[in-house]
Tab-separated table of C-alpha atoms in Angstrom:
chain	number	residue	atom	x	y	z
A	1	MET	CA	1.965	-4.376	27.257
A	2	MET	CA	0.929	-5.980	23.986
A	3	ILE	CA	2.551	-4.545	20.878
A	4	ARG	CA	-0.189	-3.235	18.607
A	5	THR	CA	0.581	-1.581	15.281
A	6	ARG	CA	-1.710	-0.265	12.594
A	7	PHE	CA	-1.743	0.517	8.910
A	8	ALA	CA	-4.065	3.430	8.271
A	9	PRO	CA	-4.356	4.361	4.578
A	10	SER	CA	-6.746	6.863	3.046
A	11	PRO	CA	-9.065	5.286	0.431
A	12	THR	CA	-7.950	7.545	-2.420
A	13	GLY	CA	-7.017	4.892	-5.004
A	14	PHE	CA	-4.828	1.829	-5.355
A	15	LEU	CA	-2.407	0.928	-2.561
A	16	HIS	CA	0.921	2.738	-3.110
A	17	VAL	CA	4.171	0.749	-2.841
A	18	GLY	CA	5.158	3.161	-0.069
A	19	GLY	CA	1.975	2.166	1.736
A	20	LEU	CA	2.890	-1.493	1.305
A	21	ARG	CA	6.257	-0.811	2.935
A	22	THR	CA	4.579	0.970	5.857
A	23	ALA	CA	2.147	-1.928	6.265
A	24	LEU	CA	4.968	-4.470	6.067
A	25	TYR	CA	7.152	-2.767	8.682
A	26	SER	CA	4.137	-2.331	10.981
A	27	TYR	CA	3.242	-5.993	10.505
A	28	LEU	CA	6.812	-7.138	11.221
A	29	VAL	CA	7.061	-5.105	14.437
A	30	ALA	CA	3.784	-6.570	15.678
A	31	LYS	CA	4.475	-10.177	14.728
A	32	GLN	CA	8.017	-10.402	16.073
A	33	ASN	CA	6.628	-9.386	19.458
A	34	GLY	CA	3.560	-11.631	19.402
A	35	GLY	CA	1.381	-8.574	18.877
A	36	LYS	CA	-1.522	-7.506	16.686
A	37	PHE	CA	-1.608	-5.784	13.285
A	38	ILE	CA	-4.654	-3.571	12.730
A	39	LEU	CA	-6.095	-2.075	9.536
A	40	ARG	CA	-7.847	1.270	9.825
A	41	ILE	CA	-9.306	3.204	6.908
A	42	GLU	CA	-8.935	6.969	7.323
A	43	ASP	CA	-11.740	8.238	5.101
A	44	THR	CA	-12.607	11.542	6.722
A	45	ASP	CA	-11.581	13.522	3.618
A	46	ARG	CA	-14.719	12.723	1.653
A	47	LYS	CA	-13.663	14.765	-1.412
A	48	ARG	CA	-10.778	12.389	-2.096
A	49	PHE	CA	-12.671	9.131	-1.491
A	50	VAL	CA	-12.391	6.676	-4.401
A	51	GLU	CA	-14.892	3.829	-4.714
A	52	GLY	CA	-13.246	0.397	-4.465
A	53	SER	CA	-10.141	1.682	-2.670
A	54	ILE	CA	-10.832	-0.144	0.587
A	55	GLU	CA	-11.292	-3.441	-1.234
A	56	ASN	CA	-8.065	-2.853	-3.165
A	57	VAL	CA	-6.080	-2.233	0.030
A	58	ILE	CA	-7.390	-5.433	1.606
A	59	GLN	CA	-6.761	-7.501	-1.539
A	60	SER	CA	-3.257	-6.076	-2.001
A	61	LEU	CA	-2.286	-6.874	1.586
A	62	LYS	CA	-3.702	-10.375	1.233
A	63	TRP	CA	-1.757	-10.865	-2.027
A	64	ALA	CA	1.427	-9.840	-0.213
A	65	GLY	CA	0.796	-12.317	2.616
A	66	ILE	CA	0.209	-9.615	5.249
A	67	GLU	CA	-2.564	-10.897	7.497
A	68	ILE	CA	-4.841	-8.447	9.285
A	69	ASP	CA	-5.622	-9.271	12.926
A	70	GLU	CA	-8.277	-6.588	13.431
A	71	GLY	CA	-10.275	-4.357	11.132
A	72	PRO	CA	-10.807	-2.711	8.904
A	73	TYR	CA	-12.025	0.015	11.225
A	74	ILE	CA	-13.675	2.810	9.213
A	75	GLN	CA	-13.293	6.366	10.544
A	76	SER	CA	-16.446	7.687	8.878
A	77	GLU	CA	-18.397	5.231	11.071
A	78	ARG	CA	-16.900	6.720	14.254
A	79	LEU	CA	-17.927	10.382	13.966
A	80	GLU	CA	-19.690	10.542	17.359
A	81	ILE	CA	-16.452	9.589	19.136
A	82	TYR	CA	-14.500	12.381	17.451
A	83	LYS	CA	-17.198	14.971	18.198
A	84	LYS	CA	-17.250	13.997	21.863
A	85	TYR	CA	-13.533	14.573	22.287
A	86	ALA	CA	-13.522	17.701	20.120
A	87	ASP	CA	-16.160	19.150	22.463
A	88	GLU	CA	-13.983	18.185	25.426
A	89	LEU	CA	-11.042	20.121	23.970
A	90	LEU	CA	-13.316	23.123	23.420
A	91	THR	CA	-14.698	22.990	26.958
A	92	ASN	CA	-11.209	22.827	28.442
A	93	GLY	CA	-9.932	25.768	26.394
A	94	HIS	CA	-7.620	23.679	24.202
A	95	ALA	CA	-9.496	24.404	20.961
A	96	TYR	CA	-11.453	27.288	19.483
A	97	HIS	CA	-13.952	28.108	16.735
A	98	CYS	CA	-12.533	29.681	13.586
A	99	PHE	CA	-14.707	31.561	11.071
A	100	CYS	CA	-12.011	32.467	8.521
A	101	ILE	CA	-13.235	31.840	4.985
A	102	ALA	CA	-11.188	30.060	2.315
A	103	GLU	CA	-10.404	33.280	0.447
A	104	ARG	CA	-8.828	34.878	3.547
A	105	LEU	CA	-6.728	31.795	4.199
A	106	GLU	CA	-5.583	31.750	0.569
A	107	ASP	CA	-4.632	35.449	0.732
A	108	LEU	CA	-2.774	34.821	3.989
A	109	ARG	CA	-0.806	31.953	2.484
A	110	ASN	CA	0.108	33.975	-0.612
A	111	TYR	CA	1.281	36.882	1.575
A	112	GLN	CA	3.418	34.546	3.725
A	113	GLN	CA	4.990	32.907	0.699
A	114	LYS	CA	5.634	36.219	-1.035
A	115	ASN	CA	7.375	37.589	2.043
A	116	LYS	CA	9.203	34.324	2.755
A	117	LEU	CA	7.446	33.859	6.090
A	118	PRO	CA	6.530	30.504	7.674
A	119	THR	CA	3.169	29.430	6.257
A	120	GLY	CA	0.313	28.597	8.598
A	121	TYR	CA	-2.763	29.995	10.276
A	122	ASP	CA	-2.153	33.351	11.989
A	123	GLY	CA	-4.506	32.837	14.953
A	124	CYS	CA	-7.012	35.461	13.787
A	125	CYS	CA	-9.951	33.824	15.613
A	126	ARG	CA	-7.938	32.483	18.558
A	127	GLU	CA	-8.983	35.154	21.076
A	128	LEU	CA	-12.491	35.978	19.868
A	129	ASP	CA	-14.979	36.989	22.555
A	130	GLN	CA	-17.146	34.002	23.454
A	131	GLU	CA	-20.370	35.987	23.160
A	132	GLU	CA	-19.416	36.911	19.593
A	133	VAL	CA	-18.574	33.297	18.862
A	134	LYS	CA	-21.962	32.195	20.182
A	135	LYS	CA	-23.845	34.741	18.076
A	136	ARG	CA	-21.977	33.838	14.889
A	137	ILE	CA	-22.650	30.135	15.409
A	138	GLU	CA	-26.362	30.777	16.119
A	139	ALA	CA	-26.501	32.861	12.940
A	140	GLY	CA	-25.404	29.795	11.003
A	141	GLU	CA	-21.956	31.118	10.069
A	142	ALA	CA	-19.678	28.351	8.771
A	143	HIS	CA	-16.779	27.525	11.060
A	144	VAL	CA	-14.136	24.962	11.919
A	145	LEU	CA	-12.550	23.917	15.181
A	146	ARG	CA	-8.822	24.596	15.627
A	147	LEU	CA	-6.257	23.243	18.066
A	148	LYS	CA	-4.857	25.860	20.448
A	149	MET	CA	-1.132	25.154	20.287
A	150	PRO	CA	1.168	26.687	22.902
A	151	LYS	CA	3.194	29.506	21.328
A	152	GLU	CA	6.257	29.249	23.533
A	153	GLY	CA	8.878	26.602	24.136
A	154	LYS	CA	9.636	23.482	22.137
A	155	THR	CA	8.094	20.082	21.510
A	156	THR	CA	10.775	17.408	21.725
A	157	PHE	CA	10.329	13.683	21.253
A	158	ILE	CA	12.293	10.540	20.446
A	159	ASP	CA	11.665	9.044	17.022
A	160	LEU	CA	12.702	5.383	16.672
A	161	ILE	CA	14.438	6.159	13.363
A	162	HIS	CA	15.489	9.817	13.592
A	163	GLY	CA	16.392	9.937	17.275
A	164	GLU	CA	15.660	13.146	19.189
A	165	VAL	CA	13.541	15.588	17.179
A	166	SER	CA	12.621	19.092	18.299
A	167	PHE	CA	10.229	21.736	16.938
A	168	LYS	CA	9.684	25.334	18.071
A	169	ASN	CA	6.045	25.677	19.115
A	170	GLU	CA	5.819	29.189	17.690
A	171	LEU	CA	6.298	27.721	14.193
A	172	ILE	CA	3.470	25.185	14.558
A	173	ASP	CA	0.118	26.572	13.450
A	174	ASP	CA	-3.252	25.956	15.047
A	175	GLN	CA	-4.371	22.918	13.112
A	176	VAL	CA	-8.000	22.420	12.030
A	177	LEU	CA	-9.474	19.550	14.067
A	178	MET	CA	-13.111	19.540	12.927
A	179	LYS	CA	-14.199	20.700	9.471
A	180	THR	CA	-17.368	22.548	8.480
A	181	ASP	CA	-18.907	19.258	7.294
A	182	GLY	CA	-18.687	17.778	10.807
A	183	PHE	CA	-15.872	15.401	9.863
A	184	PRO	CA	-12.630	15.409	11.839
A	185	THR	CA	-9.312	16.057	10.167
A	186	TYR	CA	-6.615	13.416	10.151
A	187	HIS	CA	-4.867	15.074	13.091
A	188	LEU	CA	-7.731	14.685	15.557
A	189	ALA	CA	-9.012	11.312	14.375
A	190	VAL	CA	-5.578	9.671	14.303
A	191	VAL	CA	-4.859	10.549	17.941
A	192	ILE	CA	-8.250	9.434	19.221
A	193	ASP	CA	-8.186	6.185	17.240
A	194	ASP	CA	-4.603	5.306	18.128
A	195	HIS	CA	-5.455	5.810	21.804
A	196	PHE	CA	-8.641	3.758	21.896
A	197	MET	CA	-7.221	1.049	19.629
A	198	GLU	CA	-4.275	0.861	22.070
A	199	ILE	CA	-1.668	1.361	19.359
A	200	SER	CA	1.789	1.008	20.901
A	201	HIS	CA	3.890	1.901	17.831
A	202	VAL	CA	2.942	4.399	15.120
A	203	ILE	CA	4.949	3.663	11.967
A	204	ARG	CA	4.263	6.057	9.115
A	205	GLY	CA	5.888	8.115	6.374
A	206	GLU	CA	8.379	10.888	7.025
A	207	GLU	CA	5.916	13.459	5.643
A	208	TRP	CA	4.046	13.216	8.970
A	209	LEU	CA	7.093	14.034	11.106
A	210	SER	CA	6.312	17.758	11.234
A	211	SER	CA	2.725	16.995	12.336
A	212	THR	CA	3.853	14.956	15.326
A	213	PRO	CA	4.090	17.959	17.738
A	214	LYS	CA	0.390	18.684	17.107
A	215	HIS	CA	-0.472	15.071	17.862
A	216	LEU	CA	1.685	14.996	20.997
A	217	GLN	CA	-0.016	18.162	22.201
A	218	LEU	CA	-3.397	16.475	21.790
A	219	TYR	CA	-2.184	13.484	23.823
A	220	LYS	CA	-1.093	15.939	26.501
A	221	TYR	CA	-4.427	17.797	26.483
A	222	PHE	CA	-6.335	14.498	26.790
A	223	ASN	CA	-3.905	13.248	29.455
A	224	TRP	CA	-3.203	10.122	27.397
A	225	GLU	CA	0.086	8.296	26.944
A	226	ALA	CA	1.473	8.733	23.423
A	227	PRO	CA	2.645	5.698	21.416
A	228	GLN	CA	6.224	5.312	20.205
A	229	MET	CA	6.781	6.971	16.844
A	230	ALA	CA	8.803	5.909	13.794
A	231	HIS	CA	8.834	7.987	10.612
A	232	LEU	CA	10.008	6.135	7.515
A	233	PRO	CA	12.301	7.744	4.930
A	234	LEU	CA	10.827	8.803	1.599
A	235	LEU	CA	10.854	6.510	-1.423
A	236	LEU	CA	12.811	8.103	-4.254
A	237	ASN	CA	13.121	7.765	-8.019
A	238	PRO	CA	16.629	6.958	-9.329
A	239	ASP	CA	17.155	10.720	-9.868
A	240	LYS	CA	16.476	11.191	-6.118
A	241	SER	CA	13.132	12.940	-6.700
A	242	LYS	CA	10.139	11.761	-4.688
A	243	LEU	CA	8.616	8.582	-6.123
A	244	SER	CA	5.615	9.597	-8.220
A	245	LYS	CA	3.369	8.403	-11.023
A	246	ARG	CA	5.068	10.801	-13.399
A	247	GLN	CA	8.176	8.610	-13.492
A	248	GLY	CA	6.692	5.132	-13.339
A	249	ASP	CA	4.263	2.786	-11.645
A	250	VAL	CA	3.684	3.399	-7.949
A	251	ALA	CA	0.647	1.216	-7.190
A	252	VAL	CA	0.978	-2.343	-5.931
A	253	GLU	CA	-1.790	-3.218	-8.409
A	254	ASP	CA	0.521	-2.243	-11.294
A	255	TYR	CA	3.111	-4.777	-10.198
A	256	ILE	CA	0.522	-7.499	-9.648
A	257	LYS	CA	-0.702	-6.983	-13.232
A	258	LYS	CA	2.873	-7.127	-14.534
A	259	GLY	CA	3.363	-10.530	-12.964
A	260	TYR	CA	5.653	-9.881	-10.036
A	261	LEU	CA	5.516	-12.514	-7.304
A	262	PRO	CA	4.354	-11.359	-3.865
A	263	GLN	CA	7.441	-12.920	-2.234
A	264	ALA	CA	9.692	-10.841	-4.495
A	265	MET	CA	7.769	-7.628	-3.886
A	266	ILE	CA	7.811	-8.113	-0.100
A	267	ASN	CA	11.535	-8.916	-0.108
A	268	PHE	CA	12.259	-5.875	-2.283
A	269	VAL	CA	10.083	-3.486	-0.283
A	270	ALA	CA	11.610	-4.685	3.003
A	271	PHE	CA	15.024	-3.484	1.806
A	272	LEU	CA	13.758	-0.014	0.840
A	273	GLY	CA	15.386	1.748	3.759
A	274	TRP	CA	16.185	-1.260	5.959
A	275	ASN	CA	19.379	-3.271	5.919
A	276	PRO	CA	20.027	-6.274	8.179
A	277	GLY	CA	23.765	-5.652	8.068
A	278	VAL	CA	24.579	-9.057	6.555
A	279	GLU	CA	25.133	-10.298	2.996
A	280	GLN	CA	21.903	-12.297	2.813
A	281	GLU	CA	19.385	-10.694	0.447
A	282	ILE	CA	16.663	-13.336	0.071
A	283	TYR	CA	14.262	-13.410	3.017
A	284	SER	CA	10.895	-15.088	3.373
A	285	LEU	CA	8.188	-13.212	5.262
A	286	ASN	CA	8.773	-15.443	8.293
A	287	GLU	CA	12.502	-14.720	8.169
A	288	LEU	CA	11.783	-10.993	7.990
A	289	VAL	CA	9.629	-11.304	11.114
A	290	LYS	CA	12.634	-12.779	12.934
A	291	GLU	CA	15.350	-10.495	11.560
A	292	PHE	CA	13.706	-7.089	11.121
A	293	LYS	CA	14.898	-4.354	13.487
A	294	ILE	CA	13.323	-0.920	13.273
A	295	GLY	CA	16.566	0.616	14.544
A	296	LYS	CA	18.311	-0.494	11.351
A	297	ILE	CA	16.108	1.637	9.105
A	298	ASN	CA	18.122	4.379	7.403
A	299	LYS	CA	17.200	8.027	7.925
A	300	SER	CA	17.870	8.976	4.294
A	301	GLY	CA	15.508	8.319	1.396
A	302	ALA	CA	15.427	4.911	-0.292
A	303	VAL	CA	15.777	4.635	-4.079
A	304	PHE	CA	13.117	2.525	-5.796
A	305	ASN	CA	15.377	0.516	-8.107
A	306	LEU	CA	13.253	-1.449	-10.562
A	307	GLU	CA	16.260	-3.505	-11.696
A	308	LYS	CA	16.619	-4.816	-8.151
A	309	LEU	CA	12.937	-5.763	-8.056
A	310	ASP	CA	13.411	-7.608	-11.362
A	311	TRP	CA	16.384	-9.458	-9.863
A	312	TYR	CA	14.332	-10.518	-6.836
A	313	ASN	CA	11.519	-11.728	-9.064
A	314	GLN	CA	13.900	-13.788	-11.190
A	315	GLN	CA	15.418	-15.379	-8.091
A	316	TYR	CA	12.019	-16.414	-6.765
A	317	LEU	CA	10.868	-17.713	-10.163
A	318	LYS	CA	14.017	-19.835	-10.489
A	319	ASN	CA	13.514	-21.353	-7.054
A	320	LEU	CA	9.844	-22.293	-7.404
A	321	LYS	CA	9.135	-26.015	-7.221
A	322	ASN	CA	7.376	-27.528	-10.229
A	323	ASP	CA	3.929	-27.696	-8.633
A	324	GLU	CA	4.282	-24.117	-7.344
A	325	LEU	CA	5.424	-22.978	-10.774
A	326	VAL	CA	2.375	-24.515	-12.444
A	327	ASP	CA	-0.033	-22.970	-9.913
A	328	VAL	CA	1.486	-19.518	-10.350
A	329	CYS	CA	1.835	-19.581	-14.144
A	330	LEU	CA	-1.273	-21.432	-15.321
A	331	PRO	CA	-3.710	-18.500	-14.863
A	332	TRP	CA	-1.487	-16.361	-17.121
A	333	LEU	CA	-1.421	-19.024	-19.853
A	334	VAL	CA	-5.189	-19.534	-19.631
A	335	LYS	CA	-5.758	-15.773	-19.820
A	336	ALA	CA	-3.604	-15.642	-22.980
A	337	GLY	CA	-5.648	-18.441	-24.537
A	338	LEU	CA	-2.657	-20.794	-24.705
A	339	ALA	CA	-3.825	-23.268	-22.079
A	340	THR	CA	-7.197	-24.557	-20.948
A	341	GLY	CA	-6.267	-25.500	-17.396
A	342	ASN	CA	-6.774	-29.188	-18.133
A	343	GLU	CA	-3.221	-29.851	-19.303
A	344	ASP	CA	-1.095	-32.582	-17.745
A	345	LYS	CA	0.629	-30.839	-14.817
A	346	GLN	CA	3.890	-32.720	-15.262
A	347	TRP	CA	4.094	-31.801	-18.944
A	348	LEU	CA	3.166	-28.198	-18.180
A	349	ALA	CA	5.905	-28.006	-15.548
A	350	SER	CA	8.471	-29.203	-18.081
A	351	ALA	CA	7.234	-26.578	-20.570
A	352	LEU	CA	7.515	-23.842	-17.946
A	353	GLU	CA	11.027	-24.997	-17.084
A	354	LEU	CA	12.053	-23.893	-20.581
A	355	GLU	CA	11.542	-20.238	-19.778
A	356	LYS	CA	11.419	-19.808	-16.000
A	357	GLU	CA	15.072	-18.742	-15.812
A	358	ARG	CA	14.807	-16.512	-18.884
A	359	ILE	CA	11.810	-14.346	-17.987
A	360	THR	CA	11.657	-11.507	-15.483
A	361	THR	CA	7.910	-11.410	-14.774
A	362	LEU	CA	4.920	-13.669	-15.308
A	363	ALA	CA	3.481	-11.157	-17.775
A	364	GLU	CA	6.320	-12.103	-20.153
A	365	LEU	CA	5.505	-15.792	-19.879
A	366	SER	CA	2.754	-16.081	-22.490
A	367	GLU	CA	4.802	-14.501	-25.260
A	368	ALA	CA	7.923	-16.429	-24.272
A	369	LEU	CA	6.135	-19.804	-24.263
A	370	LYS	CA	3.764	-19.235	-27.162
A	371	PHE	CA	5.933	-21.353	-29.484
A	372	VAL	CA	5.274	-24.433	-27.322
A	373	PHE	CA	1.506	-24.196	-27.766
A	374	VAL	CA	1.318	-22.757	-31.287
A	375	SER	CA	3.397	-23.707	-34.334
A	376	PRO	CA	5.591	-20.649	-34.882
A	377	GLU	CA	5.638	-18.435	-37.954
A	378	TYR	CA	9.092	-17.151	-38.929
A	379	ASP	CA	11.353	-16.202	-41.813
A	380	GLY	CA	13.251	-19.237	-43.099
A	381	GLY	CA	16.392	-17.130	-43.359
A	382	ILE	CA	17.005	-17.372	-39.594
A	383	LEU	CA	17.521	-21.136	-39.957
A	384	VAL	CA	20.999	-20.432	-41.356
A	385	TRP	CA	23.726	-20.346	-38.722
A	386	LYS	CA	26.227	-17.460	-39.012
A	387	LYS	CA	29.093	-19.882	-39.792
A	388	SER	CA	27.002	-21.974	-42.149
A	389	SER	CA	25.279	-21.440	-45.501
A	390	LEU	CA	21.844	-21.923	-47.003
A	391	ASP	CA	23.108	-24.852	-49.099
A	392	GLU	CA	24.509	-26.576	-46.013
A	393	VAL	CA	21.253	-26.184	-44.088
A	394	LYS	CA	19.304	-27.520	-47.095
A	395	LYS	CA	21.565	-30.563	-47.046
A	396	ILE	CA	21.535	-31.178	-43.270
A	397	LEU	CA	17.902	-30.570	-42.242
A	398	PRO	CA	16.302	-33.311	-44.434
A	399	ARG	CA	18.857	-35.833	-43.176
A	400	LEU	CA	18.254	-34.684	-39.590
A	401	ALA	CA	14.483	-35.021	-40.002
A	402	GLU	CA	14.902	-38.529	-41.380
A	403	PHE	CA	17.232	-39.497	-38.544
A	404	VAL	CA	15.229	-38.144	-35.611
A	405	ASP	CA	12.160	-39.921	-36.969
A	406	THR	CA	13.983	-43.194	-36.220
A	407	ILE	CA	14.512	-42.347	-32.531
A	408	SER	CA	12.141	-44.307	-30.325
A	409	ILE	CA	9.551	-42.700	-28.096
A	410	GLN	CA	11.283	-44.289	-25.093
A	411	ASP	CA	14.458	-42.340	-25.900
A	412	TRP	CA	12.620	-39.076	-26.512
A	413	ASN	CA	13.863	-36.971	-23.611
A	414	LYS	CA	16.425	-34.224	-23.295
A	415	GLU	CA	19.317	-36.368	-22.060
A	416	LYS	CA	18.904	-39.234	-24.529
A	417	LEU	CA	18.287	-36.891	-27.482
A	418	GLN	CA	21.430	-34.931	-26.660
A	419	SER	CA	23.462	-38.127	-26.610
A	420	ILE	CA	21.934	-39.755	-29.702
A	421	VAL	CA	21.920	-36.636	-31.897
A	422	GLY	CA	25.404	-35.753	-30.661
A	423	GLU	CA	26.744	-39.118	-31.831
A	424	TRP	CA	25.006	-38.630	-35.202
A	425	ILE	CA	26.684	-35.211	-35.615
A	426	VAL	CA	30.129	-36.679	-34.898
A	427	LYS	CA	29.539	-39.692	-37.152
A	428	ASN	CA	28.564	-37.446	-40.079
A	429	GLU	CA	31.386	-34.985	-39.380
A	430	PHE	CA	29.053	-32.015	-39.033
A	431	SER	CA	29.808	-29.095	-36.735
A	432	ASN	CA	27.510	-28.689	-33.715
A	433	GLY	CA	26.396	-25.223	-34.809
A	434	SER	CA	25.452	-26.296	-38.334
A	435	VAL	CA	23.007	-28.865	-36.894
A	436	LEU	CA	21.863	-27.519	-33.545
A	437	TRP	CA	21.167	-23.941	-34.706
A	438	PRO	CA	18.667	-24.880	-37.443
A	439	LEU	CA	17.196	-27.595	-35.204
A	440	ARG	CA	16.547	-25.104	-32.395
A	441	VAL	CA	15.088	-22.494	-34.770
A	442	ALA	CA	12.910	-25.135	-36.451
A	443	LEU	CA	11.438	-26.106	-33.090
A	444	SER	CA	11.044	-22.599	-31.612
A	445	GLY	CA	10.823	-20.263	-34.605
A	446	GLN	CA	13.160	-17.919	-32.723
A	447	GLU	CA	16.779	-16.793	-32.972
A	448	ASN	CA	16.998	-16.750	-29.179
A	449	SER	CA	15.332	-19.599	-27.340
A	450	PRO	CA	16.015	-22.492	-24.977
A	451	GLY	CA	18.176	-25.363	-26.219
A	452	PRO	CA	16.885	-27.715	-28.957
A	453	PHE	CA	16.861	-30.865	-26.828
A	454	GLU	CA	14.928	-29.195	-24.005
A	455	ILE	CA	12.345	-27.965	-26.528
A	456	ALA	CA	12.118	-31.306	-28.327
A	457	GLY	CA	11.602	-33.095	-25.014
A	458	VAL	CA	8.614	-30.864	-24.261
A	459	LEU	CA	7.106	-30.883	-27.764
A	460	GLY	CA	7.304	-34.657	-28.137
A	461	LYS	CA	8.428	-36.669	-31.162
A	462	ASP	CA	5.520	-36.108	-33.535
A	463	GLU	CA	5.393	-32.339	-33.108
A	464	SER	CA	9.187	-32.030	-33.278
A	465	VAL	CA	9.436	-33.994	-36.546
A	466	LYS	CA	6.520	-32.004	-37.958
A	467	ARG	CA	8.283	-28.703	-37.173
A	468	ILE	CA	11.581	-29.820	-38.694
A	469	LYS	CA	9.777	-30.789	-41.913
A	470	SER	CA	7.992	-27.426	-41.886
A	471	ALA	CA	11.393	-25.733	-41.586
A	472	ILE	CA	12.650	-27.635	-44.651
A	473	GLU	CA	9.721	-26.226	-46.651
A	474	ARG	CA	10.654	-22.687	-45.540
A	475	LEU	CA	14.090	-23.111	-47.111
A	476	SER	CA	12.755	-23.672	-50.626
């Protein structure tokens, strides 16, 4: 049997990082078995539909490198299929019409909560006389279709993460299957779609674990074989509360805009609940396909640790080759108005090298590298090293400017400059700090920046000399 997995989000906004994890795990299970990964959009709750959501899901998955083999299938385009099988359940006595209005259901819920009873539908319409049902329908009375759950025994199944799970049937309410608007609920549509799309493994969030008995009962009523189930642990904030917008960004889009690399996000998300049991932490998507084992997913919730994501992003930035670095960073520099896109790629790579190990995300890049593209504005006071004095800097900088102006263009690179200027410092009996601190600040306009020779190599001779002379003027 071919392994077929699916990712089935509701189009209610941007793709959640928890959704990305579900999609990733589903993708990995399919790909490591030569199977198919399917995208299905579950849009039967029309009140929560958000325009542009479907496009965002597809773009976010593409950004992450998760390729869709089939889909997207759209549930709202499949209503006739759901109605056919809802009618079949009704005909076979496995479902019934319910006429309870919203106010009654609200009162029922409040009563159950107040008296600390299990919440759920009380079966009020379950045994209505069929003649009465017919009359009320013909009279145009609003109604839904509910699943007729058995009220005795247990529903027991094997979850690939949680092991054997068991629920008492008496505590499972009769779920709505078809709403008054003619749309199916998630519970009916998901079973029908998973069956006809031949889904072999259902991988979804832990919040759906308690709904699984209802779904298994539907498989039983239809005489269909149920797929294997795996319910993923919750994603948690550092304080162990459920990950939510109230405590930080939760949409993949947020992290794209902040300049996280897709490789870093995928690597980070893969480890939210899964551990390969070895020390290796950096995995490419292809390596994850080979190494991922659903049985190694933890049952307990996974903490969304932003510091760990930052670490992953820094590792991937450091390891990018020059041409990859330019391709990834250039759009950010162009957007900031620092670059045009026509710059020499080799020069641009050397400029990016200045900061690639110092930044956490690409969003920080423009501010960090601004001094390369624009002559910096700064207070001349920061030119004075902590172990030096203003008088000493006023004496050294003019001599340094005069000396570096004599260095040939051929020798104007980091290694040669370090050697030549180093010899000049020794010859003149200056301390390294008294020369290199003001030189670095003159070139960058910053107290904290890359080394002076790296910066000078990128800026070139003319610009470097110009900035040192500008620094001298700031001292007066």
